[in-house]
CSV table of C-alpha atoms and ligand atoms in Angstrom, one decimal:
chain,number,residue,atom,x,y,z
A,1,UNK,CA,25.4,16.3,-28.5
A,2,UNK,CA,28.2,15.0,-26.4
A,3,UNK,CA,29.1,11.5,-27.5
A,4,UNK,CA,27.9,8.7,-25.2
A,5,UNK,CA,30.6,7.0,-23.3
A,6,UNK,CA,30.6,3.4,-22.2
A,7,UNK,CA,29.5,2.9,-18.6
A,8,UNK,CA,30.3,0.3,-16.0
A,9,UNK,CA,27.1,-1.7,-15.8
A,10,UNK,CA,26.8,-5.1,-14.1
A,11,UNK,CA,30.5,-5.6,-14.0
A,12,UNK,CA,31.4,-4.5,-17.5
A,13,UNK,CA,31.9,-1.3,-19.6
A,14,UNK,CA,29.1,-1.3,-22.1
A,15,UNK,CA,27.1,1.2,-24.1
A,16,UNK,CA,24.6,2.9,-21.7
A,17,UNK,CA,21.6,1.8,-23.9
A,18,UNK,CA,19.2,-0.7,-22.3
A,19,UNK,CA,16.3,-2.6,-23.7
A,20,UNK,CA,13.7,-2.6,-20.9
A,21,UNK,CA,12.2,-5.9,-19.9
A,22,UNK,CA,8.8,-6.6,-21.4
A,23,UNK,CA,6.4,-9.3,-20.4
A,24,UNK,CA,4.9,-11.6,-21.4
A,25,UNK,CA,7.3,-12.8,-24.1
A,26,UNK,CA,7.8,-9.3,-25.6
A,27,UNK,CA,11.5,-9.0,-24.6
A,28,UNK,CA,13.0,-12.4,-24.9
A,29,UNK,CA,16.4,-14.2,-25.0
A,30,UNK,CA,16.4,-13.3,-28.7
A,31,UNK,CA,15.9,-9.6,-28.3
A,32,UNK,CA,18.0,-9.3,-25.1
A,33,UNK,CA,20.9,-11.3,-26.7
A,34,UNK,CA,20.8,-9.0,-29.7
A,35,UNK,CA,21.1,-5.9,-27.5
A,36,UNK,CA,24.0,-7.4,-25.6
A,37,UNK,CA,25.7,-8.5,-28.9
A,38,UNK,CA,25.4,-4.8,-30.0
A,39,UNK,CA,27.3,-3.8,-26.9
A,40,UNK,CA,24.4,-2.6,-24.8
A,41,UNK,CA,22.2,-4.2,-22.2
A,42,UNK,CA,19.5,-6.6,-23.1
A,43,UNK,CA,16.7,-7.5,-20.7
A,44,UNK,CA,14.6,-10.6,-21.1
A,45,UNK,CA,11.4,-10.9,-19.3
A,46,UNK,CA,11.3,-13.5,-16.5
A,47,UNK,CA,7.5,-13.2,-16.3
A,48,UNK,CA,5.9,-16.4,-17.6
A,49,UNK,CA,8.6,-16.8,-20.3
A,50,UNK,CA,8.3,-19.3,-23.1
A,51,UNK,CA,10.3,-22.5,-23.3
A,52,UNK,CA,10.9,-24.8,-26.3
A,53,UNK,CA,11.6,-28.4,-27.2
A,54,UNK,CA,14.9,-29.7,-28.6
A,55,UNK,CA,13.9,-28.6,-32.1
A,56,UNK,CA,13.2,-25.0,-30.9
A,57,UNK,CA,9.4,-25.5,-31.1
A,58,UNK,CA,7.3,-23.7,-28.4
A,59,UNK,CA,6.0,-26.0,-25.7
A,60,UNK,CA,2.5,-24.8,-24.8
A,61,UNK,CA,1.9,-24.3,-21.1
A,62,UNK,CA,-1.0,-26.5,-20.3
A,63,UNK,CA,-2.4,-26.3,-16.8
A,64,UNK,CA,-3.9,-29.4,-15.3
A,65,UNK,CA,-4.3,-28.5,-11.6
A,66,UNK,CA,-7.8,-28.5,-10.4
A,67,UNK,CA,-7.5,-25.6,-8.0
A,68,UNK,CA,-6.0,-22.1,-8.3
A,69,UNK,CA,-3.3,-23.1,-5.8
A,70,UNK,CA,-2.3,-26.2,-7.8
A,71,UNK,CA,-2.2,-24.2,-11.0
A,72,UNK,CA,-0.1,-21.5,-9.3
A,73,UNK,CA,2.5,-24.2,-8.5
A,74,UNK,CA,2.5,-25.2,-12.2
A,75,UNK,CA,2.9,-21.6,-13.1
A,76,UNK,CA,6.0,-21.3,-10.9
A,77,UNK,CA,7.6,-24.4,-12.4
A,78,UNK,CA,6.8,-23.1,-16.0
A,79,UNK,CA,8.2,-19.7,-15.0
A,80,UNK,CA,11.5,-21.1,-13.9
A,81,UNK,CA,11.8,-23.3,-17.0
A,82,UNK,CA,11.0,-20.4,-19.2
A,83,UNK,CA,13.3,-17.8,-17.6
A,84,UNK,CA,16.1,-20.3,-17.7
A,85,UNK,CA,15.5,-21.1,-21.4
A,86,UNK,CA,15.5,-17.3,-22.2
A,87,UNK,CA,18.7,-16.7,-20.3
A,88,UNK,CA,20.5,-19.5,-22.3
A,89,UNK,CA,19.2,-18.1,-25.6
A,90,UNK,CA,20.3,-14.6,-24.7
A,91,UNK,CA,23.8,-15.8,-23.8
A,92,UNK,CA,24.2,-17.9,-26.9
A,93,UNK,CA,23.3,-14.9,-29.1
A,94,UNK,CA,25.4,-12.3,-27.2
A,95,UNK,CA,28.5,-14.4,-27.4
A,96,UNK,CA,29.6,-12.8,-24.2
A,97,UNK,CA,29.3,-9.2,-25.4
A,98,UNK,CA,27.3,-6.6,-23.5
A,99,UNK,CA,25.2,-7.5,-20.5
A,100,UNK,CA,22.1,-9.6,-20.0
A,101,UNK,CA,19.5,-8.6,-17.4
A,102,UNK,CA,16.4,-10.3,-16.4
A,103,UNK,CA,13.2,-8.5,-15.5
A,104,UNK,CA,10.7,-9.7,-12.9
A,105,UNK,CA,7.6,-8.0,-11.5
A,106,UNK,CA,7.7,-8.0,-7.7
A,107,UNK,CA,3.9,-8.6,-7.5
A,108,UNK,CA,3.9,-11.5,-9.9
A,109,UNK,CA,2.8,-14.8,-8.4
A,110,UNK,CA,5.7,-16.7,-6.8
A,111,UNK,CA,8.2,-13.9,-7.7
A,112,UNK,CA,10.8,-14.8,-5.2
A,113,UNK,CA,10.7,-18.5,-5.9
A,114,UNK,CA,10.8,-17.9,-9.7
A,115,UNK,CA,13.6,-15.4,-9.4
A,116,UNK,CA,15.7,-17.8,-7.2
A,117,UNK,CA,14.9,-20.8,-9.4
A,118,UNK,CA,16.1,-19.0,-12.6
A,119,UNK,CA,19.2,-17.6,-10.9
A,120,UNK,CA,20.0,-21.1,-9.7
A,121,UNK,CA,19.5,-22.8,-13.0
A,122,UNK,CA,21.0,-20.0,-15.1
A,123,UNK,CA,24.0,-19.3,-12.9
A,124,UNK,CA,26.5,-17.0,-14.6
A,125,UNK,CA,24.1,-16.3,-17.5
A,126,UNK,CA,22.2,-13.4,-15.9
A,127,UNK,CA,24.3,-10.3,-14.9
A,128,UNK,CA,21.5,-8.2,-13.4
A,129,UNK,CA,17.9,-8.2,-12.3
A,130,UNK,CA,15.6,-5.3,-12.8
A,131,UNK,CA,12.4,-5.3,-10.8
A,132,UNK,CA,9.5,-2.9,-10.4
A,133,UNK,CA,5.8,-3.0,-9.8
A,134,UNK,CA,5.7,-3.0,-6.0
A,135,UNK,CA,8.4,-2.4,-3.3
A,136,UNK,CA,11.0,-5.1,-3.9
A,137,UNK,CA,12.7,-4.9,-0.5
A,138,UNK,CA,14.0,-8.5,-0.7
A,139,UNK,CA,15.4,-8.0,-4.2
A,140,UNK,CA,18.8,-6.9,-2.8
A,141,UNK,CA,19.2,-9.9,-0.5
A,142,UNK,CA,18.3,-12.3,-3.3
A,143,UNK,CA,20.6,-10.6,-5.8
A,144,UNK,CA,23.5,-10.6,-3.3
A,145,UNK,CA,23.0,-14.3,-2.6
A,146,UNK,CA,23.5,-15.2,-6.3
A,147,UNK,CA,26.1,-12.5,-7.0
A,148,UNK,CA,24.1,-10.6,-9.5
A,149,UNK,CA,23.5,-6.9,-9.7
A,150,UNK,CA,20.1,-5.5,-9.0
A,151,UNK,CA,18.2,-2.5,-10.4
A,152,UNK,CA,15.1,-1.4,-8.7
A,153,UNK,CA,12.6,0.5,-10.9
A,154,UNK,CA,11.3,3.5,-9.1
A,155,UNK,CA,9.3,6.6,-10.1
A,156,UNK,CA,10.4,8.9,-7.3
A,157,UNK,CA,13.3,9.7,-5.0
A,158,UNK,CA,10.9,8.9,-2.2
A,159,UNK,CA,10.4,5.3,-3.3
A,160,UNK,CA,14.2,4.8,-3.6
A,161,UNK,CA,14.8,6.3,-0.1
A,162,UNK,CA,12.4,3.8,1.4
A,163,UNK,CA,14.0,0.8,-0.3
A,164,UNK,CA,17.5,2.1,0.6
A,165,UNK,CA,16.8,2.8,4.3
A,166,UNK,CA,15.0,-0.5,4.9
A,167,UNK,CA,17.0,-3.0,2.9
A,168,UNK,CA,19.3,-1.9,0.1
A,169,UNK,CA,22.0,-0.3,2.3
A,170,UNK,CA,22.8,-3.8,3.5
A,171,UNK,CA,23.7,-5.0,0.0
A,172,UNK,CA,25.0,-1.8,-1.6
A,173,UNK,CA,27.9,-3.5,-3.5
A,174,UNK,CA,25.3,-5.3,-5.7
A,175,UNK,CA,23.2,-2.3,-6.4
A,176,UNK,CA,24.0,-1.9,-10.1
A,177,UNK,CA,21.8,1.2,-10.8
A,178,UNK,CA,18.5,2.7,-10.1
A,179,UNK,CA,15.9,2.9,-13.0
A,180,UNK,CA,13.8,6.0,-12.9
A,181,UNK,CA,10.7,5.2,-14.9
A,182,UNK,CA,8.6,8.2,-15.9
A,183,UNK,CA,5.1,7.0,-14.8
A,184,UNK,CA,3.3,9.4,-17.1
A,185,UNK,CA,5.2,8.3,-20.3
A,186,UNK,CA,6.4,4.7,-20.0
A,187,UNK,CA,4.6,1.8,-21.5
A,188,UNK,CA,3.4,-1.0,-19.3
A,189,UNK,CA,2.7,-0.8,-15.6
A,190,UNK,CA,4.1,2.2,-13.8
A,191,UNK,CA,4.7,3.5,-10.3
A,192,UNK,CA,2.3,6.4,-10.2
A,193,UNK,CA,1.4,6.9,-6.6
A,194,UNK,CA,-1.8,8.2,-5.0
A,195,UNK,CA,-0.1,11.6,-4.4
A,196,UNK,CA,0.5,12.0,-8.2
A,197,UNK,CA,-2.1,13.1,-10.7
A,198,UNK,CA,-2.3,10.9,-13.8
A,199,UNK,CA,-3.5,13.9,-15.7
A,200,UNK,CA,-0.7,16.3,-14.7
A,201,UNK,CA,2.6,14.8,-15.9
A,202,UNK,CA,5.8,16.0,-14.3
A,203,UNK,CA,9.0,16.5,-16.2
A,204,UNK,CA,11.6,13.8,-15.5
A,205,UNK,CA,14.6,16.2,-15.0
A,206,UNK,CA,13.8,17.6,-11.6
A,207,UNK,CA,12.6,14.2,-10.4
A,208,UNK,CA,15.8,12.5,-11.5
A,209,UNK,CA,17.9,15.3,-9.9
A,210,UNK,CA,16.1,14.6,-6.7
A,211,UNK,CA,16.8,10.9,-7.1
A,212,UNK,CA,20.5,11.6,-7.8
A,213,UNK,CA,20.6,13.8,-4.6
A,214,UNK,CA,19.2,11.0,-2.6
A,215,UNK,CA,21.7,8.5,-4.1
A,216,UNK,CA,24.6,10.8,-3.6
A,217,UNK,CA,23.6,11.2,0.1
A,218,UNK,CA,23.8,7.5,0.3
A,219,UNK,CA,27.3,7.5,-1.2
A,220,UNK,CA,26.1,6.2,-4.6
A,221,UNK,CA,27.8,8.9,-6.7
A,222,UNK,CA,29.1,6.4,-9.2
A,223,UNK,CA,26.0,4.3,-9.4
A,224,UNK,CA,24.1,5.0,-12.7
A,225,UNK,CA,20.6,6.2,-12.9
A,226,UNK,CA,18.8,4.5,-15.8
A,227,UNK,CA,16.4,6.9,-17.4
A,228,UNK,CA,13.3,5.1,-18.7
A,229,UNK,CA,9.9,6.2,-20.0
A,230,UNK,CA,9.5,8.5,-22.9
A,231,UNK,CA,13.1,8.1,-24.2
A,232,UNK,CA,12.9,8.1,-27.9
A,233,UNK,CA,16.4,9.3,-28.8
A,234,UNK,CA,19.4,10.2,-26.7
A,235,UNK,CA,19.7,13.6,-28.4
A,236,UNK,CA,16.4,14.5,-26.6
A,237,UNK,CA,18.4,14.1,-23.4
A,238,UNK,CA,21.6,15.8,-24.6
A,239,UNK,CA,21.8,18.1,-21.6
A,240,UNK,CA,21.7,15.1,-19.2
A,241,UNK,CA,25.0,13.7,-20.5
A,242,UNK,CA,28.0,14.7,-18.5
A,243,UNK,CA,25.7,16.7,-16.2
A,244,UNK,CA,26.8,16.6,-12.5
A,245,UNK,CA,23.2,17.1,-11.4
A,246,UNK,CA,22.3,13.8,-13.1
A,247,UNK,CA,25.6,11.9,-12.7
A,248,UNK,CA,26.3,8.7,-14.6
A,249,UNK,CA,23.3,7.9,-16.7
A,250,UNK,CA,22.1,5.2,-19.0
A,251,UNK,CA,18.9,5.2,-21.2
A,252,UNK,CA,16.3,2.5,-21.2
A,253,UNK,CA,14.0,2.0,-24.2
A,254,UNK,CA,10.8,-0.1,-24.0
A,255,UNK,CA,8.6,1.0,-26.8
A,256,UNK,CA,11.1,1.7,-29.5
A,257,UNK,CA,12.7,-1.8,-29.5
A,258,UNK,CA,9.3,-3.3,-30.2
A,259,UNK,CA,10.0,-2.5,-33.8
A,260,UNK,CA,13.1,-4.4,-34.6
A,261,UNK,CA,13.7,-7.6,-36.6
A,262,UNK,CA,14.6,-9.5,-33.4
A,263,UNK,CA,11.5,-8.3,-31.5
A,264,UNK,CA,9.3,-11.4,-31.2
A,265,UNK,CA,5.9,-9.5,-31.5
A,266,UNK,CA,3.6,-10.3,-34.4
A,267,UNK,CA,3.9,-8.5,-37.8
A,268,UNK,CA,0.4,-7.1,-37.1
A,269,UNK,CA,1.6,-5.5,-33.9
A,270,UNK,CA,4.7,-4.1,-35.7
A,271,UNK,CA,2.6,-2.7,-38.5
A,272,UNK,CA,0.2,-1.1,-36.1
A,273,UNK,CA,3.1,0.7,-34.3
A,274,UNK,CA,3.8,2.6,-37.5
A,275,UNK,CA,0.2,3.9,-37.7
A,276,UNK,CA,-0.4,5.2,-34.2
A,277,UNK,CA,-1.1,8.9,-33.5
A,278,UNK,CA,-0.6,11.2,-30.5
A,279,UNK,CA,-3.3,10.4,-27.9
A,280,UNK,CA,-3.7,6.7,-29.0
A,281,UNK,CA,-2.2,5.5,-25.7
A,282,UNK,CA,-4.2,5.6,-22.5
A,283,UNK,CA,-2.9,5.8,-18.9
A,284,UNK,CA,-5.5,3.8,-17.0
A,285,UNK,CA,-6.1,1.8,-13.9
A,286,UNK,CA,-7.9,-1.4,-15.0
A,287,UNK,CA,-5.0,-3.7,-14.4
A,288,UNK,CA,-5.8,-6.5,-11.9
A,289,UNK,CA,-2.5,-5.5,-10.1
A,290,UNK,CA,-4.1,-2.2,-9.0
A,291,UNK,CA,-1.2,-0.3,-10.7
A,292,UNK,CA,-1.6,2.3,-13.3
A,293,UNK,CA,-0.4,1.3,-16.8
A,294,UNK,CA,-0.3,2.6,-20.3
A,295,UNK,CA,-1.6,0.8,-23.4
A,296,UNK,CA,-2.9,1.5,-26.9
A,297,UNK,CA,-6.6,2.4,-27.0
A,298,UNK,CA,-7.8,-0.6,-29.0
A,299,UNK,CA,-11.1,-2.5,-28.7
A,300,UNK,CA,-9.9,-4.3,-25.6
A,301,UNK,CA,-9.2,-1.0,-23.7
A,302,UNK,CA,-12.2,0.8,-25.1
A,303,UNK,CA,-14.4,-2.1,-23.8
A,304,UNK,CA,-13.0,-1.7,-20.3
A,305,UNK,CA,-13.5,2.1,-20.4
A,306,UNK,CA,-17.1,1.6,-21.6
A,307,UNK,CA,-17.8,-1.2,-19.0
A,308,UNK,CA,-16.7,1.1,-16.2
A,309,UNK,CA,-18.9,3.9,-17.6
A,310,UNK,CA,-21.9,1.6,-17.5
A,311,UNK,CA,-21.7,1.6,-13.7
A,312,UNK,CA,-24.1,2.7,-10.9
A,313,UNK,CA,-24.1,2.5,-7.1
A,314,UNK,CA,-26.6,0.0,-5.7
A,315,UNK,CA,-27.9,-1.5,-2.5
A,316,UNK,CA,-29.5,-5.0,-2.1
A,317,UNK,CA,-32.4,-3.5,-0.2
A,318,UNK,CA,-34.1,-0.1,-0.2
A,319,UNK,CA,-32.1,2.3,1.9
A,320,UNK,CA,-31.6,6.1,2.1
A,321,UNK,CA,-31.5,7.5,-1.4
A,322,UNK,CA,-31.5,4.0,-3.0
A,323,UNK,CA,-35.3,3.9,-3.5
A,324,UNK,CA,-35.7,2.9,-7.2
A,325,UNK,CA,-36.1,-0.9,-7.6
A,326,UNK,CA,-34.5,-2.4,-10.7
A,327,UNK,CA,-35.7,-5.9,-11.7
A,328,UNK,CA,-33.5,-7.9,-14.0
A,329,UNK,CA,-33.0,-11.4,-15.3
A,330,UNK,CA,-35.5,-14.1,-15.9
A,331,UNK,CA,-35.6,-15.0,-12.2
A,332,UNK,CA,-36.9,-11.5,-11.3
A,333,UNK,CA,-34.0,-10.6,-9.1
A,334,UNK,CA,-33.8,-6.9,-8.1
A,335,UNK,CA,-31.6,-4.3,-6.6
A,336,UNK,CA,-32.1,-0.7,-5.5
A,337,UNK,CA,-30.6,2.3,-7.3
A,338,UNK,CA,-30.8,6.0,-6.9
A,339,UNK,CA,-33.8,7.2,-8.9
A,340,UNK,CA,-31.6,9.2,-11.3
A,341,UNK,CA,-29.6,6.1,-12.1
A,342,UNK,CA,-32.5,3.8,-13.0
A,343,UNK,CA,-33.2,5.2,-16.5
A,344,UNK,CA,-29.5,4.8,-17.3
A,345,UNK,CA,-29.5,1.2,-16.2
A,346,UNK,CA,-32.7,0.5,-18.2
A,347,UNK,CA,-31.1,2.0,-21.3
A,348,UNK,CA,-28.0,-0.2,-21.0
A,349,UNK,CA,-30.2,-3.3,-20.5
A,350,UNK,CA,-32.3,-2.3,-23.6
A,351,UNK,CA,-29.0,-2.1,-25.6
A,352,UNK,CA,-28.1,-5.7,-24.7
A,353,UNK,CA,-26.0,-5.1,-21.6
A,354,UNK,CA,-28.5,-7.1,-19.6
A,355,UNK,CA,-26.1,-8.6,-17.0
A,356,UNK,CA,-25.4,-6.5,-13.9
A,357,UNK,CA,-22.2,-7.6,-12.2
A,358,UNK,CA,-21.3,-6.6,-8.7
A,359,UNK,CA,-18.0,-4.9,-8.0
A,360,UNK,CA,-16.2,-4.6,-4.7
A,361,UNK,CA,-17.3,-1.0,-4.3
A,362,UNK,CA,-21.1,-1.6,-4.1
A,363,UNK,CA,-21.6,-0.8,-7.7
A,364,UNK,CA,-22.9,-2.7,-10.6
A,365,UNK,CA,-21.5,-2.8,-14.1
A,366,UNK,CA,-23.7,-3.8,-17.0
A,367,UNK,CA,-22.3,-6.2,-19.6
A,368,UNK,CA,-23.7,-8.6,-22.3
A,369,UNK,CA,-24.4,-12.2,-21.4
A,370,UNK,CA,-21.4,-13.2,-23.5
A,371,UNK,CA,-19.0,-10.8,-21.7
A,372,UNK,CA,-20.4,-12.0,-18.4
A,373,UNK,CA,-19.7,-15.6,-19.3
A,374,UNK,CA,-16.2,-14.8,-20.4
A,375,UNK,CA,-15.4,-12.9,-17.2
A,376,UNK,CA,-16.6,-15.8,-15.1
A,377,UNK,CA,-14.6,-18.3,-17.2
A,378,UNK,CA,-11.4,-16.3,-16.9
A,379,UNK,CA,-11.9,-16.0,-13.2
A,380,UNK,CA,-12.5,-19.7,-12.9
A,381,UNK,CA,-9.5,-20.6,-15.0
A,382,UNK,CA,-7.2,-18.4,-12.8
A,383,UNK,CA,-3.7,-19.8,-12.2
A,384,UNK,CA,-2.5,-17.3,-9.7
A,385,UNK,CA,-0.1,-15.3,-11.8
A,386,UNK,CA,-0.1,-12.4,-9.4
A,387,UNK,CA,0.6,-12.2,-5.7
A,388,UNK,CA,-2.9,-10.7,-5.4
A,389,UNK,CA,-5.4,-10.1,-8.2
A,390,UNK,CA,-8.3,-7.7,-8.1
A,391,UNK,CA,-10.0,-9.4,-11.0
A,392,UNK,CA,-10.3,-12.9,-9.6
A,393,UNK,CA,-9.6,-12.2,-5.9
A,394,UNK,CA,-6.8,-14.8,-6.0
A,395,UNK,CA,-4.0,-14.2,-3.4
A,396,UNK,CA,-1.0,-16.3,-2.8
A,397,UNK,CA,-1.6,-16.0,1.0
A,398,UNK,CA,-2.7,-19.0,3.0
A,399,UNK,CA,-6.4,-18.4,2.4
A,400,UNK,CA,-5.8,-18.2,-1.3
A,401,UNK,CA,-8.0,-15.1,-1.6
A,402,UNK,CA,-7.8,-11.3,-1.1
A,403,UNK,CA,-11.1,-11.6,0.9
A,404,UNK,CA,-12.6,-9.0,-1.4
A,405,UNK,CA,-15.2,-9.5,-4.1
A,406,UNK,CA,-13.7,-10.2,-7.6
A,407,UNK,CA,-13.8,-7.1,-9.7
A,408,UNK,CA,-15.5,-7.4,-13.2
A,409,UNK,CA,-14.1,-3.9,-14.2
A,410,UNK,CA,-10.7,-5.5,-14.5
A,411,UNK,CA,-9.4,-8.4,-16.6
A,412,UNK,CA,-7.1,-11.4,-16.6
A,413,UNK,CA,-3.7,-10.0,-17.5
A,414,UNK,CA,-2.2,-13.5,-17.8
A,415,UNK,CA,-4.7,-14.5,-20.5
A,416,UNK,CA,-4.5,-11.3,-22.5
A,417,UNK,CA,-0.8,-10.9,-22.5
A,418,UNK,CA,-0.2,-14.5,-23.4
A,419,UNK,CA,-2.7,-14.1,-26.3
A,420,UNK,CA,-1.2,-10.9,-27.7
A,421,UNK,CA,2.3,-12.4,-27.5
A,422,UNK,CA,1.3,-15.6,-29.3
A,423,UNK,CA,-1.5,-14.6,-31.7
A,424,UNK,CA,-1.8,-11.8,-34.3
A,425,UNK,CA,-4.9,-10.3,-32.5
A,426,UNK,CA,-3.8,-6.8,-31.5
A,427,UNK,CA,-7.4,-5.4,-31.3
A,428,UNK,CA,-8.9,-7.6,-28.6
A,429,UNK,CA,-6.0,-8.0,-26.3
A,430,UNK,CA,-4.0,-5.6,-24.1
A,431,UNK,CA,-1.3,-3.8,-26.1
A,432,UNK,CA,1.1,-2.0,-23.8
A,433,UNK,CA,2.9,0.9,-25.3
A,434,UNK,CA,4.6,4.1,-24.1
A,435,UNK,CA,3.1,7.5,-24.9
A,436,UNK,CA,5.9,8.3,-27.4
A,437,UNK,CA,4.8,5.4,-29.7
A,438,UNK,CA,3.3,7.9,-32.2
A,439,UNK,CA,6.9,8.9,-33.1
A,440,UNK,CA,7.3,5.7,-35.2
A,441,UNK,CA,5.0,7.3,-37.8
A,442,UNK,CA,7.0,10.5,-38.3
A,443,UNK,CA,10.6,9.4,-37.5
A,444,UNK,CA,12.4,9.2,-40.9
A,445,UNK,CA,14.4,6.2,-39.6
A,446,UNK,CA,11.3,4.1,-40.2
A,447,UNK,CA,10.4,5.6,-43.6
A,448,UNK,CA,8.7,3.1,-46.0
A,449,UNK,CA,8.1,0.7,-43.1
A,450,UNK,CA,11.8,0.1,-42.4
A,451,UNK,CA,12.3,-2.3,-39.5
A,452,UNK,CA,15.9,-2.2,-38.3
A,453,UNK,CA,17.9,-5.0,-36.7
A,454,UNK,CA,18.8,-4.3,-33.1
A,455,UNK,CA,22.4,-3.7,-34.2
A,456,UNK,CA,21.1,-1.0,-36.6
A,457,UNK,CA,18.9,0.6,-34.0
A,458,UNK,CA,21.7,0.7,-31.4
A,459,UNK,CA,24.1,2.2,-33.9
A,460,UNK,CA,21.5,4.8,-34.8
A,461,UNK,CA,20.9,5.6,-31.1
A,462,UNK,CA,24.6,6.0,-30.5
A,463,UNK,CA,24.6,8.7,-33.3
A,464,UNK,CA,21.8,10.5,-31.4
A,465,UNK,CA,19.1,9.3,-33.7
B,501,FMN,C1,4.8,-4.0,-24.3
B,501,FMN,C2,5.5,-3.6,-23.0
B,501,FMN,C3,5.6,-4.4,-22.0
B,501,FMN,C4,6.3,-4.1,-20.8
B,501,FMN,N1,6.4,-5.0,-19.8
B,501,FMN,C5,7.2,-4.7,-18.7
B,501,FMN,C6,7.4,-5.7,-17.7
B,501,FMN,O1,7.0,-6.8,-17.8
B,501,FMN,N2,8.2,-5.3,-16.6
B,501,FMN,C7,8.7,-4.0,-16.5
B,501,FMN,O2,9.4,-3.8,-15.5
B,501,FMN,N3,8.5,-3.1,-17.4
B,501,FMN,C8,7.8,-3.4,-18.5
B,501,FMN,N4,7.6,-2.5,-19.5
B,501,FMN,C9,8.3,-1.2,-19.4
B,501,FMN,C10,9.7,-1.2,-20.2
B,501,FMN,O3,10.6,-2.1,-19.6
B,501,FMN,C11,10.3,0.2,-20.2
B,501,FMN,O4,10.8,0.6,-18.9
B,501,FMN,C12,9.4,1.3,-20.7
B,501,FMN,O5,8.7,0.8,-21.8
B,501,FMN,C13,10.2,2.5,-21.0
B,501,FMN,O6,9.4,3.5,-21.5
B,501,FMN,P1,8.9,3.7,-23.1
B,501,FMN,O7,7.8,2.8,-23.2
B,501,FMN,O8,8.6,5.1,-23.2
B,501,FMN,O9,10.1,3.3,-23.9
B,501,FMN,C14,6.9,-2.8,-20.7
B,501,FMN,C15,6.8,-1.9,-21.7
B,501,FMN,C16,6.1,-2.3,-22.9
B,501,FMN,C17,6.0,-1.3,-24.0
B,502,SF4,S1,-7.2,-14.0,-12.8
B,502,SF4,FE1,-5.7,-14.0,-14.4
B,502,SF4,S2,-4.5,-12.1,-13.8
B,502,SF4,FE2,-5.6,-12.7,-12.0
B,502,SF4,S3,-4.2,-13.9,-10.9
B,502,SF4,FE3,-5.5,-15.3,-12.1
B,502,SF4,S4,-4.3,-15.7,-13.9
B,502,SF4,FE4,-3.4,-13.9,-13.0
């Protein structure tokens, strides 16, 4: 393998090895600072980040607002405080080495205000902003205003072209790089579009060559592509290095840095990573953002899969082929199903999934009374962490709602990601991971449960490991 060369990233020559941003609280000031200290690029998550008191103890985020709108405002204030705290920690740890980036999700609630708030309070501490999940047209303008580099995360040349044509060409000097994230392999949310088949993965090479062509046509020949998603070791990408079809390239890791000493995830989570097998990660579409995402098939995800399987079309009154009346509940309510669906619904009820919940698609899903209560509580407790949420129907528009029915097939991503980040429960919460996660088990680097420091991992990656 050709040796990796340092690359000009966010205003400095650094190793082209990037820790991808991971919310909530999965890539932090501590992990980002360590990546930067090792001479690479660390990315802390600016999504609902934690903050601490003067003794370094976590300050719990307690919401007191009575309405979703009031709690949304609290969330924005917490978000700015948390992101600023993480930027400071990252800088203290890096000691000025490497580069510190911040990641935000464009469709997170109050994104622009949080981004501007952190960049104001942490001026000079953040060198670049990475942003995906949506089409962040305004990212360029905001980054230019604060003099930081910006890195859109895209999954196709087409998405980049749209961003460039509409907005980015106006702030090209601050475009630090373009992250290509493989939507079939990367952990977390991804940019799989309706034209792409989740079951037919496409190889990254030709898609990145397309992206590079698009970038070259825009005069961005020296601007790096950051390859993310499914990158385990640089040696797997040996033919990309020094390859004019690809141009300057850096590599972003999301799943692999989960298992380092500085990674803040629980020991239970770290141990589980070493046990996973091929096929244990599911690309699915249950997220309340509406995006596809990849996570470990644990009880949490299996429950969502099963819930959606216990689903039938219905009508409130007899109509067309909906002729079979199904009575349920103590108050003798009823709905009309297709005759062939009625026995299925009766079987689910007999098994204890007695509560039919309406979805926005004129279907019912059947759940236990306990799950029904939990869904309702989580919807009621919503603090507007997304710009629009399928699960609760919250929207940050003036009406405060998407205008659609809340969707019980989805879940509160705020609650579950906060829980997995702060408790040891990795079975009943959403556990994002990339599809290469099974490689922990067989990679000799991790033999006997070895957990490297970030410095050891970066040195190992530089050797092609
Ligand atoms: C636990 C986890 C959380 C993630 N959260 C985010 C996030 O908040 N924002 C984001 O842009 N990407 C997020 N990602 C994606 C990573 O930044 C990275 O691009 C991706 O994981 C790379 O692919 P890999 O998983 O194959 O290494 C997350 C990934 C993981 C595994
Ligand atoms: S229900 Fe949960 S995921 Fe949806 S906006 Fe509210 S806090 Fe966020």
